[in-house]
PDB file of C-alpha atoms in Angstrom:
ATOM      1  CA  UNK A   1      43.254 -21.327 -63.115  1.00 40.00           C
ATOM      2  CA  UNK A   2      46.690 -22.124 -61.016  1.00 36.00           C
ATOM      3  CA  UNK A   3      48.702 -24.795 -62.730  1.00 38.00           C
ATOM      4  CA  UNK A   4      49.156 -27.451 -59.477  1.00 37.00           C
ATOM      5  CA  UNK A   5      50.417 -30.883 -59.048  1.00 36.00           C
ATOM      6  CA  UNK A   6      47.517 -31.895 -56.479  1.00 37.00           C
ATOM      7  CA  UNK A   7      44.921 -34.626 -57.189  1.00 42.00           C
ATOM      8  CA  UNK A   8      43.044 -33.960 -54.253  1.00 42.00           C
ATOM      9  CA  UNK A   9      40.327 -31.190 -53.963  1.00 43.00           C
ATOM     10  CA  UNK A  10      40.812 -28.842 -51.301  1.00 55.00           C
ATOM     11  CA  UNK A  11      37.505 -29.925 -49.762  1.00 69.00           C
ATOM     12  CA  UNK A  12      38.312 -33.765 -50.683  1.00 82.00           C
ATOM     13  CA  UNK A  13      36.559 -35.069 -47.572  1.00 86.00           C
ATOM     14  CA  UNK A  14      33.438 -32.477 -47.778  1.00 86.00           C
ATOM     15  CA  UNK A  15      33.163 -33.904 -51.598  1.00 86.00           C
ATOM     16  CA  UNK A  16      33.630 -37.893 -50.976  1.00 89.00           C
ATOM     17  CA  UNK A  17      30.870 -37.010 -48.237  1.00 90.00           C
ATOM     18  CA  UNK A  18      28.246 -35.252 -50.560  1.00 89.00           C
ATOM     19  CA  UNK A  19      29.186 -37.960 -53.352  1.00 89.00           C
ATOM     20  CA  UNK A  20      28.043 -40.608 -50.928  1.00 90.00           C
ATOM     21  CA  UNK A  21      25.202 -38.368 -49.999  1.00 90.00           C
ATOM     22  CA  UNK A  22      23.974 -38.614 -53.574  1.00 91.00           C
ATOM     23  CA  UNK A  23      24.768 -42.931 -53.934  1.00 90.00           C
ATOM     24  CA  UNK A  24      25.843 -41.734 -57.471  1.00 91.00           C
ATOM     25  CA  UNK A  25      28.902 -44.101 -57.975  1.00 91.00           C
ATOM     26  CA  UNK A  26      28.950 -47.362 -59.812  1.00 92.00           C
ATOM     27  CA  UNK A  27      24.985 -46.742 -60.373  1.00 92.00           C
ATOM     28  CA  UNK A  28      23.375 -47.751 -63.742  1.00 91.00           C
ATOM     29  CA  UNK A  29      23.549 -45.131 -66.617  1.00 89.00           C
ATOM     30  CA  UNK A  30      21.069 -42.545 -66.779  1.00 92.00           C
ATOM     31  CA  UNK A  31      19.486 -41.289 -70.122  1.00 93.00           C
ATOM     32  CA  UNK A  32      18.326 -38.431 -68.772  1.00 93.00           C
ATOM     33  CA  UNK A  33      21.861 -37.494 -67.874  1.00 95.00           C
ATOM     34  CA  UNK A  34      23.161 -39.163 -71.108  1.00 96.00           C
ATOM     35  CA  UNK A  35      20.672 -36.840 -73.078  1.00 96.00           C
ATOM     36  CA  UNK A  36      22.186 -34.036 -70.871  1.00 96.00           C
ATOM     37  CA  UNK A  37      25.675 -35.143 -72.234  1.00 97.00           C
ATOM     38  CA  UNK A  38      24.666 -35.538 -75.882  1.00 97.00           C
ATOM     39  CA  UNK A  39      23.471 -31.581 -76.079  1.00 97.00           C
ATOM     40  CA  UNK A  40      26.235 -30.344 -74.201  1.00 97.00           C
ATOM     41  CA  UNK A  41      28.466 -32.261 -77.062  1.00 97.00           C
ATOM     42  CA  UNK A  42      26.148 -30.810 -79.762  1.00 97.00           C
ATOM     43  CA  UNK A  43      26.152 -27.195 -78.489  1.00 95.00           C
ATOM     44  CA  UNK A  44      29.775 -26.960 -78.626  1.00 96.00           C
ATOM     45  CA  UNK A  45      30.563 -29.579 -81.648  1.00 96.00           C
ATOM     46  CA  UNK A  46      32.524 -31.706 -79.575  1.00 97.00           C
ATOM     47  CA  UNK A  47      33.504 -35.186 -80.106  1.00 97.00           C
ATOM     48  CA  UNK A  48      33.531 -36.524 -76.672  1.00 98.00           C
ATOM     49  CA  UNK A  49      31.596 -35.316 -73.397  1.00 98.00           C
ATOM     50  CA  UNK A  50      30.600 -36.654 -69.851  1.00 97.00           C
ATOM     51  CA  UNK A  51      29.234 -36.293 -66.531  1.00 97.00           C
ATOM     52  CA  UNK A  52      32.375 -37.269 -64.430  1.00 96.00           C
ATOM     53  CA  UNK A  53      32.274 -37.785 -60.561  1.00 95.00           C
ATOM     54  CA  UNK A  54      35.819 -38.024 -58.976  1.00 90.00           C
ATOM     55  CA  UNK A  55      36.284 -40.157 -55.709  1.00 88.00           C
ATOM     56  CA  UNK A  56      39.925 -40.273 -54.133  1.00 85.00           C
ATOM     57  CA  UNK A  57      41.372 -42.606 -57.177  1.00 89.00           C
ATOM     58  CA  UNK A  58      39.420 -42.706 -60.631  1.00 92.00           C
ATOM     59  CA  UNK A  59      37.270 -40.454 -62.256  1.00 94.00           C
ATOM     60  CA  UNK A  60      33.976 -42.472 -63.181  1.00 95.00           C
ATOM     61  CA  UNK A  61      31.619 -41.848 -65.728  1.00 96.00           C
ATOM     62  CA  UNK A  62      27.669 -41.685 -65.042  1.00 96.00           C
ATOM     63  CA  UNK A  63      27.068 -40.698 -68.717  1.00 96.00           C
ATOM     64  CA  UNK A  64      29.443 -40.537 -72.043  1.00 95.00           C
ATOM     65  CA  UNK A  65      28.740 -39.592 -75.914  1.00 96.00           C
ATOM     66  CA  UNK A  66      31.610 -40.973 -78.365  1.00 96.00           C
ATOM     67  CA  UNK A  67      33.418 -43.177 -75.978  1.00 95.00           C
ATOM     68  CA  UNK A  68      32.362 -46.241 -73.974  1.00 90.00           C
ATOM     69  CA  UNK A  69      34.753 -46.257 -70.902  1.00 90.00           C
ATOM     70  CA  UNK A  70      33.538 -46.799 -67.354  1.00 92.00           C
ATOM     71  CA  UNK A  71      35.928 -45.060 -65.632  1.00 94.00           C
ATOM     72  CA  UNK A  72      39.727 -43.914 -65.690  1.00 93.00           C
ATOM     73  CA  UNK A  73      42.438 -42.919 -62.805  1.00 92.00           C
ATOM     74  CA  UNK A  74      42.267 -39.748 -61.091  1.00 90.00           C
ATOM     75  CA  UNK A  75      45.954 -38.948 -62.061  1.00 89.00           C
ATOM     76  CA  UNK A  76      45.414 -39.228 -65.802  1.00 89.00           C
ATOM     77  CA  UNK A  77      42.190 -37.031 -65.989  1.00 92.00           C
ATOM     78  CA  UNK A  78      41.543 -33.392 -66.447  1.00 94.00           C
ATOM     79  CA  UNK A  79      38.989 -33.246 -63.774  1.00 94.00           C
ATOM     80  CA  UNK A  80      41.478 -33.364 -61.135  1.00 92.00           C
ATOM     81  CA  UNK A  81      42.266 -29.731 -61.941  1.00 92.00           C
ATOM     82  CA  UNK A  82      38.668 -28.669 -62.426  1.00 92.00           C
ATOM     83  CA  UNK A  83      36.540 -29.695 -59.409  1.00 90.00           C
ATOM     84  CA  UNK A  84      39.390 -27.262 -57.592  1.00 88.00           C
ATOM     85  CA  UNK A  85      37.252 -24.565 -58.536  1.00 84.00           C
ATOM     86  CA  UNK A  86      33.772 -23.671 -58.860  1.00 87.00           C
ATOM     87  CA  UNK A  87      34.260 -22.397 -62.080  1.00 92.00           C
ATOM     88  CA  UNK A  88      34.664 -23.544 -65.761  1.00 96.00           C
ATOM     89  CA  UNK A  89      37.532 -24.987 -66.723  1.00 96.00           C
ATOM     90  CA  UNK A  90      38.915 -24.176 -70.567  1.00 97.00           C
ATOM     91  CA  UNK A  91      42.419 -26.200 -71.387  1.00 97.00           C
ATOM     92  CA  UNK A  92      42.933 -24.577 -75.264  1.00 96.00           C
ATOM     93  CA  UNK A  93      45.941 -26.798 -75.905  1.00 96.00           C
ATOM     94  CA  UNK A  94      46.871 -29.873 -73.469  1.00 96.00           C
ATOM     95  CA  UNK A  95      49.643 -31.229 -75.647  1.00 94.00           C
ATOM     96  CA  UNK A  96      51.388 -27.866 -74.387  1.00 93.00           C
ATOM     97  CA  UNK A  97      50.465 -27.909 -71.145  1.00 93.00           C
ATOM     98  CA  UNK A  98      52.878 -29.443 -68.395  1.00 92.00           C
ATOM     99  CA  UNK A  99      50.256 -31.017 -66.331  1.00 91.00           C
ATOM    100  CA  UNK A 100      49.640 -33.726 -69.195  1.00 91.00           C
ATOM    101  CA  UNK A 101      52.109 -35.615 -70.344  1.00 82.00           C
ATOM    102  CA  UNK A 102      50.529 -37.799 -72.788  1.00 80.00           C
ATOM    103  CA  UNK A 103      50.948 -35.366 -75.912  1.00 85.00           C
ATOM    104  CA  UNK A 104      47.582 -34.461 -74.512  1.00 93.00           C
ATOM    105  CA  UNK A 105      44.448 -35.449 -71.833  1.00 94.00           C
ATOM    106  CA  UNK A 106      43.456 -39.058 -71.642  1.00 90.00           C
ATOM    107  CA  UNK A 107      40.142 -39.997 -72.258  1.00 91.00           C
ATOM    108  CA  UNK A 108      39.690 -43.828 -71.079  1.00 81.00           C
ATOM    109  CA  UNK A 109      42.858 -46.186 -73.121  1.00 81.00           C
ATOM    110  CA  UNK A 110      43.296 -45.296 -76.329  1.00 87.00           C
ATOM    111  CA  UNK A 111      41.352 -41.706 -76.536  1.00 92.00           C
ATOM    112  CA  UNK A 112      43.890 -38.424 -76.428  1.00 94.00           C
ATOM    113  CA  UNK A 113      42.445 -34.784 -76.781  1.00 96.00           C
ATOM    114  CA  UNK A 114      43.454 -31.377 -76.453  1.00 96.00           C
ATOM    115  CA  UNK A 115      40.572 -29.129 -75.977  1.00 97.00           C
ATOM    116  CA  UNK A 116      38.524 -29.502 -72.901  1.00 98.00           C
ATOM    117  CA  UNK A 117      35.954 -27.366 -71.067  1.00 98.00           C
ATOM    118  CA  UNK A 118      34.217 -28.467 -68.104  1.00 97.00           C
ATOM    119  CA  UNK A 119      31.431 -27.057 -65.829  1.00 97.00           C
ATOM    120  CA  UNK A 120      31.302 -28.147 -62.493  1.00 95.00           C
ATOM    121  CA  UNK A 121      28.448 -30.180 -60.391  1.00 96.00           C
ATOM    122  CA  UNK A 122      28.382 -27.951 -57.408  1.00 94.00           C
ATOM    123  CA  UNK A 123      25.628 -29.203 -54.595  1.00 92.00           C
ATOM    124  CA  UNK A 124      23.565 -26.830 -52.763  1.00 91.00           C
ATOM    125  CA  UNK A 125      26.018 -26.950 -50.140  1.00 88.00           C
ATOM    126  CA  UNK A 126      28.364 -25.495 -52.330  1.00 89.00           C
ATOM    127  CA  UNK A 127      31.006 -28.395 -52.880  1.00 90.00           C
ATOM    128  CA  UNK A 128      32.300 -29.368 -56.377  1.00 92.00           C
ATOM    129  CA  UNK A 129      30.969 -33.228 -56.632  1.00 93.00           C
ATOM    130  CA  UNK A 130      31.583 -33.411 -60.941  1.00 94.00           C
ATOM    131  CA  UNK A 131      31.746 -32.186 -63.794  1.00 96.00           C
ATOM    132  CA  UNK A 132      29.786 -31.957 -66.953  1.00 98.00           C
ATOM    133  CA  UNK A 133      33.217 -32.076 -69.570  1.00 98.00           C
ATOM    134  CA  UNK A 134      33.593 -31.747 -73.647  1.00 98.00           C
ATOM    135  CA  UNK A 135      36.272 -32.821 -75.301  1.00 98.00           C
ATOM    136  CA  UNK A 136      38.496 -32.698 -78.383  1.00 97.00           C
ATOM    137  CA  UNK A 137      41.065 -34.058 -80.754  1.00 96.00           C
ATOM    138  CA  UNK A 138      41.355 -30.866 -81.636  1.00 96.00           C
ATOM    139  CA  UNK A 139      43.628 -27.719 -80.006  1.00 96.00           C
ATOM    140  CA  UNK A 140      41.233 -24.639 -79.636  1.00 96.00           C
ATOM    141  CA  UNK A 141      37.932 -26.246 -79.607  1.00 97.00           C
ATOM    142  CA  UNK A 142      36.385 -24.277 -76.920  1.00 97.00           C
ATOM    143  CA  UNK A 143      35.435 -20.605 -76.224  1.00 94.00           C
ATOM    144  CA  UNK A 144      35.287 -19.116 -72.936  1.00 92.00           C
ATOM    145  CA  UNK A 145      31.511 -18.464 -73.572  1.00 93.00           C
ATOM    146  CA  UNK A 146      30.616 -22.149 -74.258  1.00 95.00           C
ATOM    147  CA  UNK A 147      31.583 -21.946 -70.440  1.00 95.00           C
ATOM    148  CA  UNK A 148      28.463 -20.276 -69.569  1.00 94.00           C
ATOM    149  CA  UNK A 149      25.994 -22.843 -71.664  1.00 94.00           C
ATOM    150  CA  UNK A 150      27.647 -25.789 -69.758  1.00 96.00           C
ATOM    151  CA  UNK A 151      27.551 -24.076 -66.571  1.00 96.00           C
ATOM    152  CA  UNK A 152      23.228 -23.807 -67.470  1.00 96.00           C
ATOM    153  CA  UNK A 153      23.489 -27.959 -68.127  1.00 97.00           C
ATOM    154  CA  UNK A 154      25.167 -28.356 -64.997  1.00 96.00           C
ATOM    155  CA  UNK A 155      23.034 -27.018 -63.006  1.00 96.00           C
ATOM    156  CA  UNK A 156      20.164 -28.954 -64.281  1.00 96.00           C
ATOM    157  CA  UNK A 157      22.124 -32.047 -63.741  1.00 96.00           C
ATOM    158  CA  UNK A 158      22.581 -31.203 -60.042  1.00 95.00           C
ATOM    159  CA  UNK A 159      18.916 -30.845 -60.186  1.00 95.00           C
ATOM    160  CA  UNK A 160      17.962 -33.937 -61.084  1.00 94.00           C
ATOM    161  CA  UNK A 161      20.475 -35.471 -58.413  1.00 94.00           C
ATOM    162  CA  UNK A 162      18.108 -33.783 -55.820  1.00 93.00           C
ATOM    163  CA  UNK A 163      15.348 -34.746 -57.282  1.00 93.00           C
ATOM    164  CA  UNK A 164      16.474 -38.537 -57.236  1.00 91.00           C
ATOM    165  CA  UNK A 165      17.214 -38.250 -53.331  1.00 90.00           C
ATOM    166  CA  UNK A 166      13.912 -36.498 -52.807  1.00 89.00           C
ATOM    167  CA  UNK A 167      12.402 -39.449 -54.648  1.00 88.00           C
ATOM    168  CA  UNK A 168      14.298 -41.970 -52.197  1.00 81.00           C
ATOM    169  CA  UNK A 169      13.736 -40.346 -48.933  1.00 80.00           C
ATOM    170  CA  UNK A 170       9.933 -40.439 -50.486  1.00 78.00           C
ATOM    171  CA  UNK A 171      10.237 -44.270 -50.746  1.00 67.00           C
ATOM    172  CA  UNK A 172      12.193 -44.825 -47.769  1.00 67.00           C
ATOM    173  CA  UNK A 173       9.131 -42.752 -45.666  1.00 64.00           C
ATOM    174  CA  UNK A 174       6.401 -45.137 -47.578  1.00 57.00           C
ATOM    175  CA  UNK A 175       8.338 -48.099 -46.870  1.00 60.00           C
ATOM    176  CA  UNK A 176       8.682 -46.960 -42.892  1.00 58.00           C
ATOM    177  CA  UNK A 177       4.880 -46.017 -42.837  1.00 61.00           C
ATOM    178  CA  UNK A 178       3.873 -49.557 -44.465  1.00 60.00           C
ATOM    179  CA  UNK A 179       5.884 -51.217 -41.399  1.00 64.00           C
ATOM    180  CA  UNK A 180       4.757 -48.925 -38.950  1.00 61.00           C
ATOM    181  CA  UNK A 181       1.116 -50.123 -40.297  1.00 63.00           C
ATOM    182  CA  UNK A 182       1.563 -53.610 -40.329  1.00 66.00           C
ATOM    183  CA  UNK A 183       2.745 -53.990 -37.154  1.00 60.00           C
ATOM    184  CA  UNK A 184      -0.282 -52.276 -35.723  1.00 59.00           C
ATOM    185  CA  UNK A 185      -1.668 -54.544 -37.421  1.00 69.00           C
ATOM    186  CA  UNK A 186      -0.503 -57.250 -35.798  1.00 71.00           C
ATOM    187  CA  UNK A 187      -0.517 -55.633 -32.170  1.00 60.00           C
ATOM    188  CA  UNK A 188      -4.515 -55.031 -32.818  1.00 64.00           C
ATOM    189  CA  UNK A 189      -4.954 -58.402 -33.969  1.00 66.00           C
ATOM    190  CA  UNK A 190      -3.214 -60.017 -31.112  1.00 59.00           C
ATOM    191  CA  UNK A 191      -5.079 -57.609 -28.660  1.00 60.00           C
ATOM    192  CA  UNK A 192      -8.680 -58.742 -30.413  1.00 66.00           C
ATOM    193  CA  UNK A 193      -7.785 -62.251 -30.095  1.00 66.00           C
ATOM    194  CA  UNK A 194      -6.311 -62.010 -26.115  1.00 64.00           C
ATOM    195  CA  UNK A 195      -9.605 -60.190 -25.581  1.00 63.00           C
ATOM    196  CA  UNK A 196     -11.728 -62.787 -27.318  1.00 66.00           C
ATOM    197  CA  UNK A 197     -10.084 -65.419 -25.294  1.00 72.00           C
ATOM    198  CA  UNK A 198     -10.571 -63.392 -21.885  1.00 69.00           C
ATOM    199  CA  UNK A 199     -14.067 -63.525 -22.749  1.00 60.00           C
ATOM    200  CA  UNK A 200     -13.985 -67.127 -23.424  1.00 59.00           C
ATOM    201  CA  UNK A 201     -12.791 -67.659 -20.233  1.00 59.00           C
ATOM    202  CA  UNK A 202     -15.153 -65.657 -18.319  1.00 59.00           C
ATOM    203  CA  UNK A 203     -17.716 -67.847 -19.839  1.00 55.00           C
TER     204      UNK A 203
END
């Protein structure tokens, strides 16, 4: 991938859309997700991993495995190079890479590695929303073909992000169809007792 100075993605507004589209940000940690990030860190023996969205200024963190961190800038993360693509992201050596100048890539305050692979969250729409990232101490962590195993995670983390809006347009239908009912409700009721006082009348 192009070496580039940019923190923006190329589709920036099409991704702060779809990333409001999902109400992922600042929500309550997921162990699903977490469980996601835990295998991913397994499979490819790394120390640190995450699912990462990126809005306009931080990177935040809906799951992490070996670090505890919330959130971080945009301009000290990795994931401001890899959600320019569609494609996983290898970094072999950050410490000699020009884009980081921390002796390596930040991970929250105190954390520094320089081996990271990411795989990005890509919606059906096609627009880069996250990642799913590992990370090491380490130079030459990674392989090209761990790529491909994240990349299988990924997508099953997109998944479940469907599945969660399916779940709340679900709710949001109930929770319509319960007003629409009681307000029948109340129109029949009223009707019955105008009727029932019509009748009282009559009498």
């Amino acid at each position: 991938m192009a070496h580039g100075a940019t923190t923006l993605h190329r589709d920036e507004t099409e991704r702060l859309k779809a990333l409001l589209h999902y109400e992922i940000l600042d929500t309550a940690p997921d162990p699903a997700l977490t469980e996601i990030a835990a295998l991913a860190a397994r499979m490819t023996r790394a120390a640190y991993a995450y699912v990462g969205f990126l809005d306009s200024y931080r990177l935040w963190f809906k799951a992490c495995v070996g670090f505890l961190e919330s959130e971080q800038p945009v301009e000290t993360s990795a994931d401001q190079y890899a959600v320019l693509d569609a494609q996983p992201c290898l970094i072999e050596d950050a410490a000699s890479d020009p884009r980081f100048r921390s002796g390596g890539i930040k991970l929250g305050e105190t954390i520094v590695c320089r081996s990271y692979l990411a795989a990005p969250l890509v919606s059906p729409s096609g627009v880069v929303i996250g990642t799913l990232a590992v990370l090491s101490p380490e130079a030459g962590a990674f392989q090209e073909s761990d790529g491909s195993a994240l990349e299988v995670l990924a997508r099953q983390i997109v998944t479940r992000l469907e599945y969660y809006i399916s779940v709340r347009q679900e709710e949001l239908t109930g929770r319509a169809r319960q007003r629409v009912e009681r307000a029948l409700t109340i129109e029949r009721n009223f009707v019955s007792a105008v009727l029932d006082t019509i009748s009282a009348l009559v009498l």
